[in-house]
């Protein structure tokens, strides 16, 4: 695509034929939603995973055999979890698709020599557009005709003051004209324009898993692989023994149920509850996983103007120079402010603090970041307001040494200091013959100190975050000295501020080092800001970015957690993961604590889930090796929802906020491996003893009471086994289920010990709610066993022998596991204990 030269656009604009040709080439001002997925793609990706497809096959097989209950148990949880994931992603897609950085107001273009209004999306490359004060620039391209323009580019640069544009200067889409009128030629449209690129970036779908999600996903995949291998072995053995098709399918359903898919469901529910709690504290969670991400943040990057500060200036002090009359200086300053028609934040602050009658202006020059001064002249002379260093060439600096001492003192206080000066010659003007702004000889009158107030609670919140190990970095488009002063006022150890130009000139390695070490960064462009966040991510930091404008969108999307202020740009809010509803930083600390509570609870739940799943796998292997059939029925396997699922949800809700454990994997290993091995050994022993007890009854005859109870389970086991073998299996399964269920309850007490007898894994817990929960669960299990309908549903037989053997095994199991944990026997056996001592 060739560039369009400034000034070459025909005064009659494009012809209808040229517009049509541009449309055919796709050179139109639209941005496609390529970043988000289609609805069917979302549903397909969530509902038809490899694991779900396996569940569907099992469910359909069970339905075909009339086993409706087993089919629902086998398929239900996976489908529910997939639907929840689909709904979340669809809601995110709808929000992203609605993002528009351009207003819908029509634009005035010149076509075939006549002006006409068109929608922004209908503008094509090469179009001649007429713009005036109040219009938004909708494409990128140069000024080709007309007067000088004053353009607010704060949405892209973060600079609050208008920028002067003349013929040949480039206009950027998304900015707003605040003064003047001109013509612009559309050079970059659609996705090629600045605003198009930002829109595409804002709409992009980020699917980065959180650390906990990644850990659980890896764990589930490993268990799925283990279960797949186990399934192949067990089903091959079943085929050799000639088991019925119903039994084979039931076995497959039990094996598929070993996958701890409920962990994903637990995360989803916990995130939703956490998001609701955080919202009550003033932070809206828009990306549900941000509940966890908040607690893992170790580097917080934040914009300054409008983010740390309110964005509105307040006159703090007026310091007259050379003994001038303060009242006279204030009157002159008031007159100058009232005469300035371009109202930036500085002028507004002066007008509010020094109200006065409107004064006519013969000539005025609007502020621009390039000049860094503004001026106005009247019948009695002219006045200039600007940065001291920008005006110093217009007066004899050596005559005003006190001014520089005072300037340094005010700057150290974090104030924005400007020089108010008058023209030495009252007749001097500020524009030369070509209407270009110039500075005449000046006489310094006063230093004007303004303060951009910090938002309420910012200092306290940042101090609390830093105390919790979060490194804070202030990244702004403002002058580095101003940013440094604000950072110093917040108690941040600023060091030497770094400019965006310095960063851009560095090698990649030096860039990464400067970003990691620095605290204050000024004059940083949006592109460099995004690159800085990416650098922190590459260095292993978990990052959050706080901003309020369109210029912050790239870095908001790049960070692990994007946080926007509720009063900021609407698109920045929509693109962020978290929105501070009242612009209050005070919501961050409670939100982080809530996230840590959720993560702590889910981590606790992983101990129970993985211990139960690992135990079940080992028991299946052990029983298979002994040749005693299959130890579980689908309904019995579903008791995991009762013995593990419900407790983990409550433990998550009751958890205390703690920093994420970097050694979680090692801790899980030291807990789960002994728990699984010991529980499996005793569980297999319980199953084998009961199975042989029933099979070895004299003359293969069962007691009458056992036969009567077993007849209630007619059809439960459709196998080729004898009646006695079926009875032995049911009694053994009952004993095993009772034992493993009570063992799961005791594991809760060992994770949250209410007394020293249970404190073999961790110290005594002050919270007694887990102990009360265990009492309730024990009572509920007894209720199930005592209710024939419920007992039959779960395939359990209320037999004294089953209860007695399970009751005898539990104390021995508890003692064995306690000794292993108290003396860290697993680590000693593997040599880890000695390594830790040596380290």
CSV table of C-alpha atoms in Angstrom, one decimal, residues 40-413:
chain,number,residue,atom,x,y,z
A,40,UNK,CA,-20.5,-22.8,17.7
A,41,UNK,CA,-16.7,-22.9,18.0
A,42,UNK,CA,-17.0,-22.0,21.7
A,43,UNK,CA,-19.6,-24.7,22.4
A,44,UNK,CA,-17.8,-27.3,20.4
A,45,UNK,CA,-14.5,-26.6,22.2
A,46,UNK,CA,-16.0,-26.9,25.6
A,47,UNK,CA,-18.6,-29.7,25.1
A,48,UNK,CA,-16.7,-32.0,22.9
A,49,UNK,CA,-13.4,-32.5,24.6
A,50,UNK,CA,-11.6,-35.9,24.5
A,51,UNK,CA,-12.7,-36.6,28.0
A,52,UNK,CA,-16.3,-35.6,27.4
A,53,UNK,CA,-16.5,-37.6,24.2
A,54,UNK,CA,-15.5,-40.7,26.3
A,55,UNK,CA,-18.2,-39.9,28.8
A,56,UNK,CA,-20.8,-39.5,26.1
A,57,UNK,CA,-20.0,-42.9,24.7
A,58,UNK,CA,-20.3,-44.5,28.1
A,59,UNK,CA,-23.5,-42.6,28.8
A,60,UNK,CA,-25.1,-43.7,25.6
A,61,UNK,CA,-24.1,-47.3,26.2
A,62,UNK,CA,-25.6,-47.3,29.6
A,63,UNK,CA,-28.8,-45.7,28.3
A,64,UNK,CA,-29.1,-48.3,25.6
A,65,UNK,CA,-28.9,-50.9,28.4
A,66,UNK,CA,-31.6,-49.2,30.5
A,67,UNK,CA,-29.1,-48.0,33.1
A,68,UNK,CA,-30.4,-44.4,33.3
A,69,UNK,CA,-29.2,-43.7,36.8
A,70,UNK,CA,-25.6,-44.8,36.0
A,71,UNK,CA,-25.7,-42.8,32.7
A,72,UNK,CA,-26.7,-39.6,34.5
A,73,UNK,CA,-24.0,-40.1,37.2
A,74,UNK,CA,-21.3,-40.8,34.6
A,75,UNK,CA,-22.0,-37.9,32.3
A,76,UNK,CA,-23.7,-35.2,34.4
A,77,UNK,CA,-20.8,-33.4,36.1
A,78,UNK,CA,-18.7,-33.1,33.0
A,79,UNK,CA,-21.5,-31.7,30.9
A,80,UNK,CA,-22.5,-29.2,33.6
A,81,UNK,CA,-18.9,-28.0,33.9
A,82,UNK,CA,-18.6,-27.6,30.1
A,83,UNK,CA,-21.8,-25.6,29.9
A,84,UNK,CA,-20.6,-23.2,32.6
A,85,UNK,CA,-17.3,-22.7,30.8
A,86,UNK,CA,-19.2,-22.1,27.5
A,87,UNK,CA,-21.5,-19.5,29.1
A,88,UNK,CA,-18.5,-17.6,30.5
A,89,UNK,CA,-16.7,-17.5,27.2
A,90,UNK,CA,-19.8,-16.5,25.3
A,91,UNK,CA,-20.4,-13.6,27.7
A,92,UNK,CA,-16.8,-12.5,27.2
A,93,UNK,CA,-17.2,-12.7,23.4
A,94,UNK,CA,-20.3,-10.6,23.5
A,95,UNK,CA,-18.6,-7.9,25.6
A,96,UNK,CA,-15.5,-7.9,23.3
A,97,UNK,CA,-17.5,-7.7,20.1
A,98,UNK,CA,-19.3,-4.6,21.4
A,99,UNK,CA,-16.0,-2.7,21.8
A,100,UNK,CA,-15.9,0.4,19.6
A,101,UNK,CA,-13.2,3.1,20.0
A,102,UNK,CA,-14.9,5.4,17.5
A,103,UNK,CA,-18.1,7.4,18.2
A,104,UNK,CA,-21.1,6.8,15.9
A,105,UNK,CA,-21.5,10.5,14.9
A,106,UNK,CA,-21.5,10.9,11.1
A,107,UNK,CA,-18.5,12.4,9.4
A,108,UNK,CA,-18.5,15.1,6.7
A,109,UNK,CA,-16.6,14.1,3.5
A,110,UNK,CA,-16.2,15.7,0.1
A,111,UNK,CA,-17.2,13.5,-2.8
A,112,UNK,CA,-17.6,14.6,-6.4
A,113,UNK,CA,-17.1,18.2,-5.2
A,114,UNK,CA,-20.0,18.2,-2.7
A,115,UNK,CA,-20.0,17.7,1.0
A,116,UNK,CA,-22.1,14.8,2.5
A,117,UNK,CA,-22.4,13.0,5.8
A,118,UNK,CA,-21.4,9.4,6.0
A,119,UNK,CA,-20.9,6.9,8.9
A,120,UNK,CA,-17.3,6.4,10.1
A,121,UNK,CA,-17.4,2.8,8.8
A,122,UNK,CA,-18.1,4.1,5.2
A,123,UNK,CA,-15.0,6.2,4.8
A,124,UNK,CA,-12.5,4.8,2.3
A,125,UNK,CA,-8.8,5.4,1.8
A,126,UNK,CA,-8.0,8.6,0.0
A,127,UNK,CA,-11.2,10.3,1.3
A,128,UNK,CA,-11.2,14.1,1.9
A,129,UNK,CA,-12.7,14.7,5.3
A,130,UNK,CA,-13.7,18.1,6.8
A,131,UNK,CA,-13.1,18.4,10.5
A,132,UNK,CA,-13.9,21.1,13.1
A,133,UNK,CA,-13.9,21.6,16.8
A,134,UNK,CA,-15.8,18.8,18.6
A,135,UNK,CA,-15.2,16.2,15.9
A,136,UNK,CA,-13.4,12.9,16.5
A,137,UNK,CA,-10.7,11.9,14.1
A,138,UNK,CA,-11.8,8.5,12.7
A,139,UNK,CA,-8.8,7.7,10.4
A,140,UNK,CA,-5.1,8.4,10.2
A,141,UNK,CA,-3.8,10.9,7.8
A,142,UNK,CA,-2.3,14.3,7.3
A,143,UNK,CA,-3.9,17.8,7.4
A,144,UNK,CA,-4.1,18.8,3.8
A,145,UNK,CA,-5.9,22.2,3.9
A,146,UNK,CA,-7.4,24.7,6.2
A,147,UNK,CA,-6.5,26.5,9.5
A,148,UNK,CA,-4.4,25.3,12.4
A,149,UNK,CA,-6.0,22.7,14.6
A,150,UNK,CA,-5.8,22.0,18.3
A,151,UNK,CA,-6.2,18.3,19.0
A,152,UNK,CA,-6.7,16.4,22.2
A,153,UNK,CA,-4.4,13.3,21.9
A,154,UNK,CA,-4.7,12.3,25.5
A,155,UNK,CA,-6.6,9.1,24.5
A,156,UNK,CA,-3.5,7.8,22.8
A,157,UNK,CA,-0.6,9.5,24.6
A,158,UNK,CA,-1.9,10.3,28.1
A,159,UNK,CA,-0.9,13.9,27.7
A,160,UNK,CA,-3.8,16.1,28.8
A,161,UNK,CA,-2.9,19.3,26.9
A,162,UNK,CA,-4.0,20.0,23.3
A,163,UNK,CA,-1.5,19.6,20.4
A,164,UNK,CA,-1.2,22.1,17.6
A,165,UNK,CA,-1.5,20.7,14.1
A,166,UNK,CA,-0.7,22.4,10.9
A,167,UNK,CA,-0.8,21.5,7.2
A,168,UNK,CA,1.3,18.4,6.7
A,169,UNK,CA,1.0,17.3,10.3
A,170,UNK,CA,-0.4,13.8,10.9
A,171,UNK,CA,-3.8,13.3,12.7
A,172,UNK,CA,-4.4,10.1,14.6
A,173,UNK,CA,-7.7,8.2,14.8
A,174,UNK,CA,-9.4,8.3,18.2
A,175,UNK,CA,-8.2,11.8,19.0
A,176,UNK,CA,-10.6,14.8,19.2
A,177,UNK,CA,-10.4,18.3,17.7
A,178,UNK,CA,-10.8,21.0,20.4
A,179,UNK,CA,-10.1,24.1,18.2
A,180,UNK,CA,-9.9,25.2,14.6
A,181,UNK,CA,-11.0,23.5,11.4
A,182,UNK,CA,-9.3,21.9,8.5
A,183,UNK,CA,-9.4,19.1,5.9
A,184,UNK,CA,-7.8,15.7,6.4
A,185,UNK,CA,-6.9,13.0,3.8
A,186,UNK,CA,-7.6,9.4,4.9
A,187,UNK,CA,-4.4,7.5,4.6
A,188,UNK,CA,-4.8,4.6,7.0
A,189,UNK,CA,-8.3,3.2,7.5
A,190,UNK,CA,-9.8,0.2,9.3
A,191,UNK,CA,-7.4,-2.2,11.0
A,192,UNK,CA,-4.4,-0.2,9.6
A,193,UNK,CA,-5.2,2.9,11.6
A,194,UNK,CA,-4.1,3.5,15.2
A,195,UNK,CA,-7.6,3.1,16.6
A,196,UNK,CA,-8.2,0.1,14.4
A,197,UNK,CA,-5.1,-1.6,15.8
A,198,UNK,CA,-6.2,-0.8,19.3
A,199,UNK,CA,-9.7,-2.0,18.7
A,200,UNK,CA,-8.4,-5.3,17.4
A,201,UNK,CA,-6.1,-5.6,20.4
A,202,UNK,CA,-9.0,-4.8,22.8
A,203,UNK,CA,-11.2,-7.4,21.1
A,204,UNK,CA,-8.6,-10.1,21.2
A,205,UNK,CA,-9.6,-13.2,23.3
A,206,UNK,CA,-7.0,-14.0,25.9
A,207,UNK,CA,-7.2,-17.6,27.2
A,208,UNK,CA,-4.1,-17.7,29.4
A,209,UNK,CA,-4.7,-20.2,32.2
A,210,UNK,CA,-4.0,-19.0,35.7
A,211,UNK,CA,-1.3,-20.9,37.7
A,212,UNK,CA,-3.8,-22.9,39.6
A,213,UNK,CA,-5.8,-23.7,36.4
A,214,UNK,CA,-2.6,-24.8,34.7
A,215,UNK,CA,-1.6,-27.0,37.7
A,216,UNK,CA,-5.1,-28.7,37.8
A,217,UNK,CA,-5.1,-29.1,34.0
A,218,UNK,CA,-1.8,-30.9,34.1
A,219,UNK,CA,-2.8,-33.0,37.0
A,220,UNK,CA,-6.1,-34.0,35.4
A,221,UNK,CA,-4.3,-34.9,32.1
A,222,UNK,CA,-1.8,-37.1,34.0
A,223,UNK,CA,-4.7,-38.8,35.8
A,224,UNK,CA,-6.5,-39.3,32.5
A,225,UNK,CA,-3.5,-41.0,31.1
A,226,UNK,CA,-3.2,-43.2,34.1
A,227,UNK,CA,-6.9,-44.0,34.0
A,228,UNK,CA,-6.7,-44.8,30.3
A,229,UNK,CA,-3.9,-47.3,30.9
A,230,UNK,CA,-5.8,-48.8,33.8
A,231,UNK,CA,-8.9,-49.0,31.8
A,232,UNK,CA,-7.2,-50.9,29.1
A,233,UNK,CA,-5.7,-53.4,31.6
A,234,UNK,CA,-8.9,-53.9,33.6
A,235,UNK,CA,-11.2,-54.2,30.5
A,236,UNK,CA,-8.7,-56.7,28.9
A,237,UNK,CA,-8.9,-58.7,32.0
A,238,UNK,CA,-12.7,-58.5,32.0
A,239,UNK,CA,-12.8,-59.7,28.4
A,240,UNK,CA,-10.6,-62.8,29.3
A,241,UNK,CA,-13.0,-63.6,32.1
A,242,UNK,CA,-16.1,-63.2,29.9
A,243,UNK,CA,-17.9,-60.5,31.8
A,244,UNK,CA,-21.2,-59.2,30.5
A,245,UNK,CA,-21.4,-56.1,28.4
A,246,UNK,CA,-23.3,-54.3,31.1
A,247,UNK,CA,-20.5,-55.0,33.6
A,248,UNK,CA,-17.9,-53.8,31.1
A,249,UNK,CA,-19.7,-50.5,30.5
A,250,UNK,CA,-20.3,-50.0,34.3
A,251,UNK,CA,-16.6,-50.6,34.9
A,252,UNK,CA,-15.7,-48.0,32.2
A,253,UNK,CA,-18.1,-45.6,33.8
A,254,UNK,CA,-16.4,-46.0,37.2
A,255,UNK,CA,-12.9,-45.6,35.7
A,256,UNK,CA,-13.9,-42.4,33.9
A,257,UNK,CA,-15.3,-41.1,37.1
A,258,UNK,CA,-11.8,-41.3,38.7
A,259,UNK,CA,-10.8,-38.2,36.7
A,260,UNK,CA,-11.1,-35.3,39.2
A,261,UNK,CA,-13.1,-33.2,36.8
A,262,UNK,CA,-14.9,-31.8,39.8
A,263,UNK,CA,-11.8,-29.7,40.4
A,264,UNK,CA,-12.7,-27.5,37.4
A,265,UNK,CA,-16.3,-27.3,38.6
A,266,UNK,CA,-15.0,-26.3,42.1
A,267,UNK,CA,-12.8,-23.6,40.6
A,268,UNK,CA,-15.7,-22.2,38.6
A,269,UNK,CA,-18.0,-22.1,41.6
A,270,UNK,CA,-15.3,-20.6,43.8
A,271,UNK,CA,-14.5,-17.9,41.3
A,272,UNK,CA,-18.1,-16.9,41.0
A,273,UNK,CA,-18.6,-16.7,44.8
A,274,UNK,CA,-15.3,-14.8,45.1
A,275,UNK,CA,-16.3,-12.4,42.3
A,276,UNK,CA,-19.6,-11.6,44.1
A,277,UNK,CA,-17.7,-10.9,47.3
A,278,UNK,CA,-15.2,-8.7,45.6
A,279,UNK,CA,-17.9,-6.7,43.9
A,280,UNK,CA,-19.3,-5.8,47.3
A,281,UNK,CA,-15.9,-4.2,48.0
A,282,UNK,CA,-16.0,-2.0,44.9
A,283,UNK,CA,-14.2,-4.1,42.3
A,284,UNK,CA,-16.2,-5.6,39.4
A,285,UNK,CA,-14.6,-8.9,38.1
A,286,UNK,CA,-15.2,-9.1,34.4
A,287,UNK,CA,-12.9,-12.1,33.7
A,288,UNK,CA,-13.8,-14.7,36.3
A,289,UNK,CA,-10.3,-16.1,36.5
A,290,UNK,CA,-9.0,-12.7,37.7
A,291,UNK,CA,-10.3,-13.7,41.2
A,292,UNK,CA,-7.3,-16.0,41.4
A,293,UNK,CA,-4.9,-13.9,39.3
A,294,UNK,CA,-5.2,-10.9,41.7
A,295,UNK,CA,-3.7,-12.9,44.5
A,296,UNK,CA,-0.7,-14.0,42.4
A,297,UNK,CA,0.4,-10.6,41.3
A,298,UNK,CA,4.0,-9.7,42.3
A,299,UNK,CA,4.4,-6.6,40.0
A,300,UNK,CA,1.8,-3.9,39.8
A,301,UNK,CA,2.2,-1.4,36.9
A,302,UNK,CA,0.1,1.8,37.0
A,303,UNK,CA,-0.4,4.9,35.0
A,304,UNK,CA,-0.2,8.2,36.8
A,305,UNK,CA,-2.5,11.0,35.4
A,306,UNK,CA,-6.1,10.0,36.0
A,307,UNK,CA,-5.1,6.8,37.7
A,308,UNK,CA,-3.0,7.5,40.7
A,309,UNK,CA,-4.1,11.1,40.6
A,310,UNK,CA,-7.6,12.6,40.0
A,311,UNK,CA,-6.4,14.2,36.7
A,312,UNK,CA,-7.7,17.6,37.7
A,313,UNK,CA,-5.3,20.4,38.8
A,314,UNK,CA,-5.6,22.5,41.9
A,315,UNK,CA,-3.8,25.8,42.5
A,316,UNK,CA,-1.6,25.3,45.5
A,317,UNK,CA,0.6,28.5,45.6
A,318,UNK,CA,1.4,31.7,43.8
A,319,UNK,CA,4.9,32.9,44.5
A,320,UNK,CA,5.6,36.5,43.3
A,321,UNK,CA,9.1,37.2,42.1
A,322,UNK,CA,11.3,40.2,42.7
A,323,UNK,CA,9.1,41.6,45.5
A,324,UNK,CA,6.1,42.1,43.3
A,325,UNK,CA,2.7,42.7,44.9
A,326,UNK,CA,0.8,39.4,45.4
A,327,UNK,CA,-2.6,40.9,44.9
A,328,UNK,CA,-1.5,42.5,41.6
A,329,UNK,CA,0.0,39.2,40.4
A,330,UNK,CA,-3.2,37.3,41.2
A,331,UNK,CA,-5.3,39.9,39.4
A,332,UNK,CA,-3.1,39.7,36.3
A,333,UNK,CA,-3.1,35.9,36.4
A,334,UNK,CA,-6.9,35.8,36.7
A,335,UNK,CA,-7.3,38.1,33.7
A,336,UNK,CA,-4.9,36.0,31.6
A,337,UNK,CA,-6.8,32.8,32.6
A,338,UNK,CA,-10.2,34.2,31.8
A,339,UNK,CA,-8.9,35.4,28.4
A,340,UNK,CA,-7.7,32.0,27.3
A,341,UNK,CA,-10.3,30.3,25.3
A,342,UNK,CA,-8.5,26.9,25.1
A,343,UNK,CA,-9.4,25.3,28.5
A,344,UNK,CA,-6.8,22.7,29.5
A,345,UNK,CA,-6.5,21.5,33.1
A,346,UNK,CA,-4.1,24.2,34.1
A,347,UNK,CA,-6.3,27.1,32.8
A,348,UNK,CA,-9.4,25.6,34.4
A,349,UNK,CA,-7.6,25.3,37.8
A,350,UNK,CA,-6.5,28.9,37.6
A,351,UNK,CA,-10.0,30.2,36.6
A,352,UNK,CA,-11.6,28.3,39.4
A,353,UNK,CA,-9.1,29.5,42.0
A,354,UNK,CA,-8.9,33.1,40.7
A,355,UNK,CA,-12.3,34.0,39.3
A,356,UNK,CA,-12.6,37.3,37.5
A,357,UNK,CA,-14.4,39.1,34.7
A,358,UNK,CA,-13.8,37.9,31.2
A,359,UNK,CA,-11.2,40.0,29.4
A,360,UNK,CA,-10.9,40.5,25.6
A,361,UNK,CA,-7.9,38.8,24.0
A,362,UNK,CA,-6.2,40.4,21.0
A,363,UNK,CA,-4.0,37.4,20.3
A,364,UNK,CA,-3.5,34.0,22.0
A,365,UNK,CA,-1.4,30.9,21.5
A,366,UNK,CA,-2.8,27.6,22.8
A,367,UNK,CA,-0.5,25.3,24.8
A,368,UNK,CA,1.2,22.5,23.0
A,369,UNK,CA,3.5,19.8,24.4
A,370,UNK,CA,6.1,20.7,21.8
A,371,UNK,CA,6.4,24.4,22.9
A,372,UNK,CA,5.3,23.8,26.5
A,373,UNK,CA,3.9,27.3,26.9
A,374,UNK,CA,0.7,29.2,26.2
A,375,UNK,CA,0.2,33.0,25.8
A,376,UNK,CA,-2.5,35.7,25.6
A,377,UNK,CA,-2.2,39.4,24.9
A,378,UNK,CA,-4.6,42.3,25.5
A,379,UNK,CA,-4.6,46.1,25.3
A,380,UNK,CA,-2.3,46.3,28.4
A,381,UNK,CA,0.3,43.8,27.2
A,382,UNK,CA,0.9,40.0,27.0
A,383,UNK,CA,1.3,37.2,29.4
A,384,UNK,CA,2.9,33.8,29.1
A,385,UNK,CA,2.3,30.6,31.2
A,386,UNK,CA,4.7,27.7,30.7
A,387,UNK,CA,7.6,25.5,31.9
A,388,UNK,CA,10.5,27.5,33.3
A,389,UNK,CA,13.0,25.8,31.0
A,390,UNK,CA,10.9,26.5,28.0
A,391,UNK,CA,10.8,30.2,28.7
A,392,UNK,CA,14.3,30.7,30.1
A,393,UNK,CA,15.7,31.8,26.7
A,394,UNK,CA,13.4,34.8,26.7
A,395,UNK,CA,14.8,36.4,29.9
A,396,UNK,CA,18.1,36.9,31.6
A,397,UNK,CA,18.3,33.8,33.8
A,398,UNK,CA,21.2,35.1,35.9
A,399,UNK,CA,19.0,37.9,37.2
A,400,UNK,CA,16.5,35.4,38.8
A,401,UNK,CA,18.6,33.0,40.7
A,402,UNK,CA,16.1,33.0,43.6
A,403,UNK,CA,13.5,31.7,41.2
A,404,UNK,CA,15.4,28.5,40.5
A,405,UNK,CA,15.9,27.9,44.2
A,406,UNK,CA,12.2,28.3,44.8
A,407,UNK,CA,11.4,26.1,41.7
A,408,UNK,CA,13.6,23.3,43.1
A,409,UNK,CA,11.9,23.6,46.5
A,410,UNK,CA,8.4,23.4,45.1
A,411,UNK,CA,9.2,20.6,42.7
A,412,UNK,CA,10.5,18.5,45.6
A,413,UNK,CA,7.1,18.8,47.2
